[in-house]
Short mmCIF file of C-alpha atoms in Angstrom, two decimals:
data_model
loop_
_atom_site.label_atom_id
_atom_site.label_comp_id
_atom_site.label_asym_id
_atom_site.label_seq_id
_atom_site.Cartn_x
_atom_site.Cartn_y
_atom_site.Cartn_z
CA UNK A 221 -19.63 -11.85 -25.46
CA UNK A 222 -20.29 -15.51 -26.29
CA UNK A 223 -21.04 -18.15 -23.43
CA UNK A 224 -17.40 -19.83 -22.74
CA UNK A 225 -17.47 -23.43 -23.99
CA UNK A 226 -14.23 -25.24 -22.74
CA UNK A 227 -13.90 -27.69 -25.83
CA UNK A 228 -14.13 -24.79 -28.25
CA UNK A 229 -11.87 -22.64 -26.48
CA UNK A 230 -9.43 -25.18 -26.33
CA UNK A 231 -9.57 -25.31 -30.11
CA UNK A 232 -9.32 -21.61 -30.35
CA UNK A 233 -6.21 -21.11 -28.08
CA UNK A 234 -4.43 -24.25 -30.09
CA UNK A 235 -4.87 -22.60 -33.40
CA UNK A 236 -3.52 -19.63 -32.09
CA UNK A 237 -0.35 -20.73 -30.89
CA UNK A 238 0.49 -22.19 -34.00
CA UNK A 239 1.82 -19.33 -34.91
CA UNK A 240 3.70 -19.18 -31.66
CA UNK A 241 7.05 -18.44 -34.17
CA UNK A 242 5.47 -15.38 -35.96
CA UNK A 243 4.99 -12.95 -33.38
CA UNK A 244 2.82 -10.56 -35.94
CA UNK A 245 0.50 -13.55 -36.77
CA UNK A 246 -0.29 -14.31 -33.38
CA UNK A 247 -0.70 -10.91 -32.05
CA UNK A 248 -3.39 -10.43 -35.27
CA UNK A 249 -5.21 -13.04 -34.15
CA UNK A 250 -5.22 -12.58 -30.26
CA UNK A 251 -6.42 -9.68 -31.00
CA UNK A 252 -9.43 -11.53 -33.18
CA UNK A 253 -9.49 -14.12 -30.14
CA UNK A 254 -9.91 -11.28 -27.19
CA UNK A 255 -12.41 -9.07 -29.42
CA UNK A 256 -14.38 -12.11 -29.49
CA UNK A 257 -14.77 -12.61 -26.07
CA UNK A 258 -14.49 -8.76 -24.48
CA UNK A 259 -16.77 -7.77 -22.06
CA UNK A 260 -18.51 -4.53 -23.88
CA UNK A 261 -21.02 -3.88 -20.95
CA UNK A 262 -18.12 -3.68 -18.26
CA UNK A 263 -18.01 -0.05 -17.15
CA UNK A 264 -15.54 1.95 -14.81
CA UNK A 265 -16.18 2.08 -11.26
CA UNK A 266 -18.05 -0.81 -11.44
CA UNK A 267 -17.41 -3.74 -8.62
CA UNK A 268 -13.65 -5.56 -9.21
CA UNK A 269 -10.61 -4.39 -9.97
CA UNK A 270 -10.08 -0.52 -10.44
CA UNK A 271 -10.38 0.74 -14.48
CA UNK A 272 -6.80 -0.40 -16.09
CA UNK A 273 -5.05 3.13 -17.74
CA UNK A 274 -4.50 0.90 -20.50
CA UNK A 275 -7.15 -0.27 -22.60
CA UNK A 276 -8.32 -3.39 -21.95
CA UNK A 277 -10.76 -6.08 -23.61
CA UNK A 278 -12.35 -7.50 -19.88
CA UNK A 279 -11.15 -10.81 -21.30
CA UNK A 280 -12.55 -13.30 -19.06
CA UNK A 281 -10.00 -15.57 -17.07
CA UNK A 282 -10.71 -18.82 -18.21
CA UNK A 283 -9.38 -17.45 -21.41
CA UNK A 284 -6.24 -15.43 -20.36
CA UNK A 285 -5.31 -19.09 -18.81
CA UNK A 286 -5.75 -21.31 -21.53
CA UNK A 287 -3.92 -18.86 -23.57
CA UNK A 288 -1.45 -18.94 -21.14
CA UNK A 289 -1.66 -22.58 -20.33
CA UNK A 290 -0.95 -23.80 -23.85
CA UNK A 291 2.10 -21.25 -24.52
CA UNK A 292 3.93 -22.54 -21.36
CA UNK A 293 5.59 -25.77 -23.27
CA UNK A 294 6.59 -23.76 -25.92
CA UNK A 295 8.50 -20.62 -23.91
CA UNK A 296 10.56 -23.66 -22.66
CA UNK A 297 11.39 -25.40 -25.63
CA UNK A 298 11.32 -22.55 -28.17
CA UNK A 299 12.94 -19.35 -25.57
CA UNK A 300 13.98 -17.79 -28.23
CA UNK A 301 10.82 -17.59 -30.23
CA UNK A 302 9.25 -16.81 -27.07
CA UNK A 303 11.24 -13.34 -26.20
CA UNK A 304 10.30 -12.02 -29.55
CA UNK A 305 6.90 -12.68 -29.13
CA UNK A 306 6.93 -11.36 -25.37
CA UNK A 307 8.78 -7.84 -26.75
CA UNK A 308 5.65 -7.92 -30.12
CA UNK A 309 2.79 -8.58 -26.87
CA UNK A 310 4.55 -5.88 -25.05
CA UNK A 311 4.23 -3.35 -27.56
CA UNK A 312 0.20 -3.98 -27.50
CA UNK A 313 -1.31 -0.50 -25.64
CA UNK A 314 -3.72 -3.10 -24.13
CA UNK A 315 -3.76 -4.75 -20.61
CA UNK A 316 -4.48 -8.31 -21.35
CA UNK A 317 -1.53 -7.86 -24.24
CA UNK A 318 1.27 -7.43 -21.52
CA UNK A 319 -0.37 -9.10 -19.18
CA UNK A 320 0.71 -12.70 -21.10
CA UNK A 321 3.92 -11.34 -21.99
CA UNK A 322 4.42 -10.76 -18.45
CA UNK A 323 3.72 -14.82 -17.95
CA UNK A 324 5.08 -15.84 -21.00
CA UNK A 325 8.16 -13.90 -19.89
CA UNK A 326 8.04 -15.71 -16.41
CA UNK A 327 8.22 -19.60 -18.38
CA UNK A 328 11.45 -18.74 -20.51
CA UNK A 329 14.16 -21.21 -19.10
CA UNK A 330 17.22 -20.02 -17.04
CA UNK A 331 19.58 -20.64 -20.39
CA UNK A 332 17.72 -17.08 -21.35
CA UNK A 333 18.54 -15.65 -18.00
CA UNK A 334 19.92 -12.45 -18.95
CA UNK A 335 17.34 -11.22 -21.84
CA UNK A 336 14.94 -12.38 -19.46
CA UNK A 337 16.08 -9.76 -16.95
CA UNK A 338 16.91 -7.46 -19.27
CA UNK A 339 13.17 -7.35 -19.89
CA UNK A 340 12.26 -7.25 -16.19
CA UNK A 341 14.98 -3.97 -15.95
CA UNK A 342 13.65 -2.22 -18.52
CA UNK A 343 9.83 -3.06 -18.37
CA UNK A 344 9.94 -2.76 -14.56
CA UNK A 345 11.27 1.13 -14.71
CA UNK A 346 8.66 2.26 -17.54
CA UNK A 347 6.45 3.40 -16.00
CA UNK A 348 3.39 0.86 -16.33
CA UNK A 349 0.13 0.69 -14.27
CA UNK A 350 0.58 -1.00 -11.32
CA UNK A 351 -1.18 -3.83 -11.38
CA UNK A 352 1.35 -4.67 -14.55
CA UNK A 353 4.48 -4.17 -11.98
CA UNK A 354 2.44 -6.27 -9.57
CA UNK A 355 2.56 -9.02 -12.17
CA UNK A 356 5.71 -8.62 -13.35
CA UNK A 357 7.65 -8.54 -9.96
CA UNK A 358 5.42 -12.06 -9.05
CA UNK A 359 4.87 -13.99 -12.31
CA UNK A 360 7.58 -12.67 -15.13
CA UNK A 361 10.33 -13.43 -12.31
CA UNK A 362 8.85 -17.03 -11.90
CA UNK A 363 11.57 -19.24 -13.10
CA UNK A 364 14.25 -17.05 -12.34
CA UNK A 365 13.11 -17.64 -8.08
CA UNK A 366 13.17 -20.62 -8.50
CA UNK A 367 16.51 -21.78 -10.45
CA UNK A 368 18.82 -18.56 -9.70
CA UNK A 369 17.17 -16.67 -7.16
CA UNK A 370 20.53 -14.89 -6.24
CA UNK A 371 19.97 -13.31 -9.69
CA UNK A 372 17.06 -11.62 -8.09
CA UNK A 373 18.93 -10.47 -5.18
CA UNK A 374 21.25 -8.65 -7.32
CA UNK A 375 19.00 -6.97 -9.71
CA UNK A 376 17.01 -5.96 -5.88
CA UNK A 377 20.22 -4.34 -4.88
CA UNK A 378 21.10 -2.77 -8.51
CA UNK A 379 17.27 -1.30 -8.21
CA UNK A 380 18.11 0.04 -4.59
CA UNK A 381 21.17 1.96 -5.52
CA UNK A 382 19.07 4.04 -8.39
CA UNK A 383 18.66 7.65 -7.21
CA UNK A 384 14.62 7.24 -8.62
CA UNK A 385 12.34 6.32 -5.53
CA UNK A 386 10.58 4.64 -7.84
CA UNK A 387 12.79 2.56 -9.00
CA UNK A 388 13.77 1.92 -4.90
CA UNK A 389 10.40 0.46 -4.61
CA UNK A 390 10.86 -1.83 -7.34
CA UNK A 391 14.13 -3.20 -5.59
CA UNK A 392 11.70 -3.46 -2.42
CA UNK A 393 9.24 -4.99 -4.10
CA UNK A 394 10.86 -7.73 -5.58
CA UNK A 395 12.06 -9.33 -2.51
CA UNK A 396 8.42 -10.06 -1.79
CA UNK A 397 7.86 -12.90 -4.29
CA UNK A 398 11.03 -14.28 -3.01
CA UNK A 399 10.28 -14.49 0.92
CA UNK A 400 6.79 -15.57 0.30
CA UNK A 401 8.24 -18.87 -1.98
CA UNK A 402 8.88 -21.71 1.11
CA UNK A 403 11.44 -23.13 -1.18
CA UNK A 404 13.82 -19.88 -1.17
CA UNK A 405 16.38 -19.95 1.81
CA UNK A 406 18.94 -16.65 1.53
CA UNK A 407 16.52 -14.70 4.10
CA UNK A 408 19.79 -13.55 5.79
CA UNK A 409 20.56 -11.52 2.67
CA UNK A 410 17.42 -10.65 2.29
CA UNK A 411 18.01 -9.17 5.98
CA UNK A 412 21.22 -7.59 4.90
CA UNK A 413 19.44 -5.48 2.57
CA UNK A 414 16.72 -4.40 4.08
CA UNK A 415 18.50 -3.48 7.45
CA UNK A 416 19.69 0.22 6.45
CA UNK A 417 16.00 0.80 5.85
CA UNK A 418 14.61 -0.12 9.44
CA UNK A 419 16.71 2.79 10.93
CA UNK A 420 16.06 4.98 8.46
CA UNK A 421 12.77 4.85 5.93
CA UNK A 422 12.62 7.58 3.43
CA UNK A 423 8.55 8.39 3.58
CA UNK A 424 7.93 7.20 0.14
CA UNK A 425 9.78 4.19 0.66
CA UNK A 426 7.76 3.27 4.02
CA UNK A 427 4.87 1.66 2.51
CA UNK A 428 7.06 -0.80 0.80
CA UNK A 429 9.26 -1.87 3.65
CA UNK A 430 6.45 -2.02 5.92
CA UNK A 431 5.24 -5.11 2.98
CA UNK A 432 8.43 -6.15 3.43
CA UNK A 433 8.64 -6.84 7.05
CA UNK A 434 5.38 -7.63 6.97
CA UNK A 435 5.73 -10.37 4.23
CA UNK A 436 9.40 -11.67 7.24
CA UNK A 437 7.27 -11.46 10.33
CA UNK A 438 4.31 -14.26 8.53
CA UNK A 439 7.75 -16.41 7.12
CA UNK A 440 10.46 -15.88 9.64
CA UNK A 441 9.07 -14.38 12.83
CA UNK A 442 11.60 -15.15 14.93
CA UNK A 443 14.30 -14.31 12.97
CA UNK A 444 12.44 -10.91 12.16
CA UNK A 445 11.81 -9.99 15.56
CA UNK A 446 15.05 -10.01 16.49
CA UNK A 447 16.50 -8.20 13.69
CA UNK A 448 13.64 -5.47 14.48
CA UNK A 449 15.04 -5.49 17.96
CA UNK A 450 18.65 -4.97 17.55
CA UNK A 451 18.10 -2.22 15.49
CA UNK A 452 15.60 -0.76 18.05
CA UNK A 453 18.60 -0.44 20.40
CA UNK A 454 21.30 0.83 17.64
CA UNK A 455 22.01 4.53 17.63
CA UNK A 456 20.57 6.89 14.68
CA UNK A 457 17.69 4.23 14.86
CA UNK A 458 14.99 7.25 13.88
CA UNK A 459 12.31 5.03 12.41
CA UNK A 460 12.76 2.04 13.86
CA UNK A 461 10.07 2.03 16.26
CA UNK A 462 7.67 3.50 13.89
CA UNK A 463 8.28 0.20 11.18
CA UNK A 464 7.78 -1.89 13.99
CA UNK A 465 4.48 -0.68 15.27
CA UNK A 466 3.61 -0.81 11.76
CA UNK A 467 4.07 -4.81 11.33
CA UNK A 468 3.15 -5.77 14.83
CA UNK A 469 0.16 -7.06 14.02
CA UNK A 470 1.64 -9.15 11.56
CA UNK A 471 3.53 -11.37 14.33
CA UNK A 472 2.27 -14.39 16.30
CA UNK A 473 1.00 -13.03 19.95
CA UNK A 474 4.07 -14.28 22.07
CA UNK A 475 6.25 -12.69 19.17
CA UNK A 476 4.06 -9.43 19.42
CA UNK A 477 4.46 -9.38 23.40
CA UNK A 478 8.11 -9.69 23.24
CA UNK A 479 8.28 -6.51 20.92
CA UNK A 480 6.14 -4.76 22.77
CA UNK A 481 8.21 -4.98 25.27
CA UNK A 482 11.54 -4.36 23.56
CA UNK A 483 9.53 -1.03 22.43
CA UNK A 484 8.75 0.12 26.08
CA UNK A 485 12.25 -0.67 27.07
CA UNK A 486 13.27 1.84 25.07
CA UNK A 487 10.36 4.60 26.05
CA UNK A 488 8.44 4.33 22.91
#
């Protein structure tokens, strides 16, 4: 792998998206750009990240993001284009491949809105590795959170009503981004979905809504504390108690003693 030098790397990733509007071009020589700069004496188990199940170059970052970087302008003023290069990077059986459609995906303006989530639907329930549905839930749903988050909600709620648990957690999961961005302000429907779930968590869903809370306790605690104990004192409130031990820790101190309390009151 050759020593990153910023001026020539710049020139690299320039030349490259030149062909920005022939998604077959550009793939070709990303592919010539990555092989170039792979990391060949990376091996699994190694310190970092665990081994990706899809091949993958070890492209350093500095290079992902100037890649990225210098695409940005043009998913905004070229969506079109974009989409039909994020479907041809996609199709790539490597990591760093989908990892910039994934971002390029995330830049296409909301006048794209619904091939944009039509991508999110149908790459989120695929079946990739998860660090791809980790990048897809925060970075490919970029623009959407912040111009027409209620768009978000929806497809959360859509993803919820699947009968696939795995497809649950996506609808989970997705809420996430949205809570953690200080701009976004429909926490009480965030609330409203989430509340069936702190009286009853199916086991493979627990994990999720424990990020959940978790993720409303560090944003909202207030608001989260009491939600946590009104449903504490609700009848057929089975796990209730459990969630809540689970995220105590993620409450300020006076918040935490207040629960606490809430939880003895009860005899739990």
């Amino acid at each position: 792998m050759p020593a990153i030098q910023p001026a020539r790397l710049k020139q690299q990733s320039a030349r490259l998206v030149e062909q920005f509007s022939q998604p077959g071009v550009f793939v070709r020589q990303l592919r010539t750009l990555f092989e170039l700069y792979a990391d060949h004496t990376h091996r699994p188990g190694q310190a970092g990240d665990p081994p990706a199940l899809l091949a993958a170059y070890k492209t350093p970052p500095p290079v992902m993001r100037q890649v990225n970087q210098d695409l940005r302008p043009l998913a905004n003023s070229e969506p079109t284009a974009a989409l039909a290069l994020c479907d041809q990077l996609w199709q790539e059986p490597f990591l760093e491949m989908r990892l910039l459609a994934i971002w390029l995906l995330g830049q296409i303006p909301i006048s794209h809105i619904e091939p944009v989530l039509h991508r999110l639907n149908a790459w989120g329930c695929s079946g990739a590795e998860e660090r791809l549905v980790a990048a897809l839930l925060e970075h490919g749903t970029a623009c959407i959170r912040q111009e027409a988050p209620a768009r978000l909600l929806e497809l959360s709620k859509d993803w919820l009503q699947t009968p696939q648990i795995t497809v649950q957690q996506l609808g989970l999961r997705i809420l996430i981004p949205l809570i953690a961005d200080p701009n976004f302000e429909a926490l009480p429907t965030i609330f409203q979905i989430i509340t069936p779930y702190l009286r009853l968590a199916p086991p493979r869903l627990r994990t999720d809504i424990v990020e959940v809370l978790d993720a409303l306790a560090l944003r909202t605690p207030q608001e989260t504390a009491y939600i946590l104990k009104q449903n504490l004192t609700s009848p057929e409130n089975i796990d209730t108690a459990w969630l809540a031990r689970q995220v105590l820790k993620s409450f300020p101190p006076a918040t935490q003693d207040g629960l606490r309390a809430a939880l003895k009151a009860i005899g739990v």
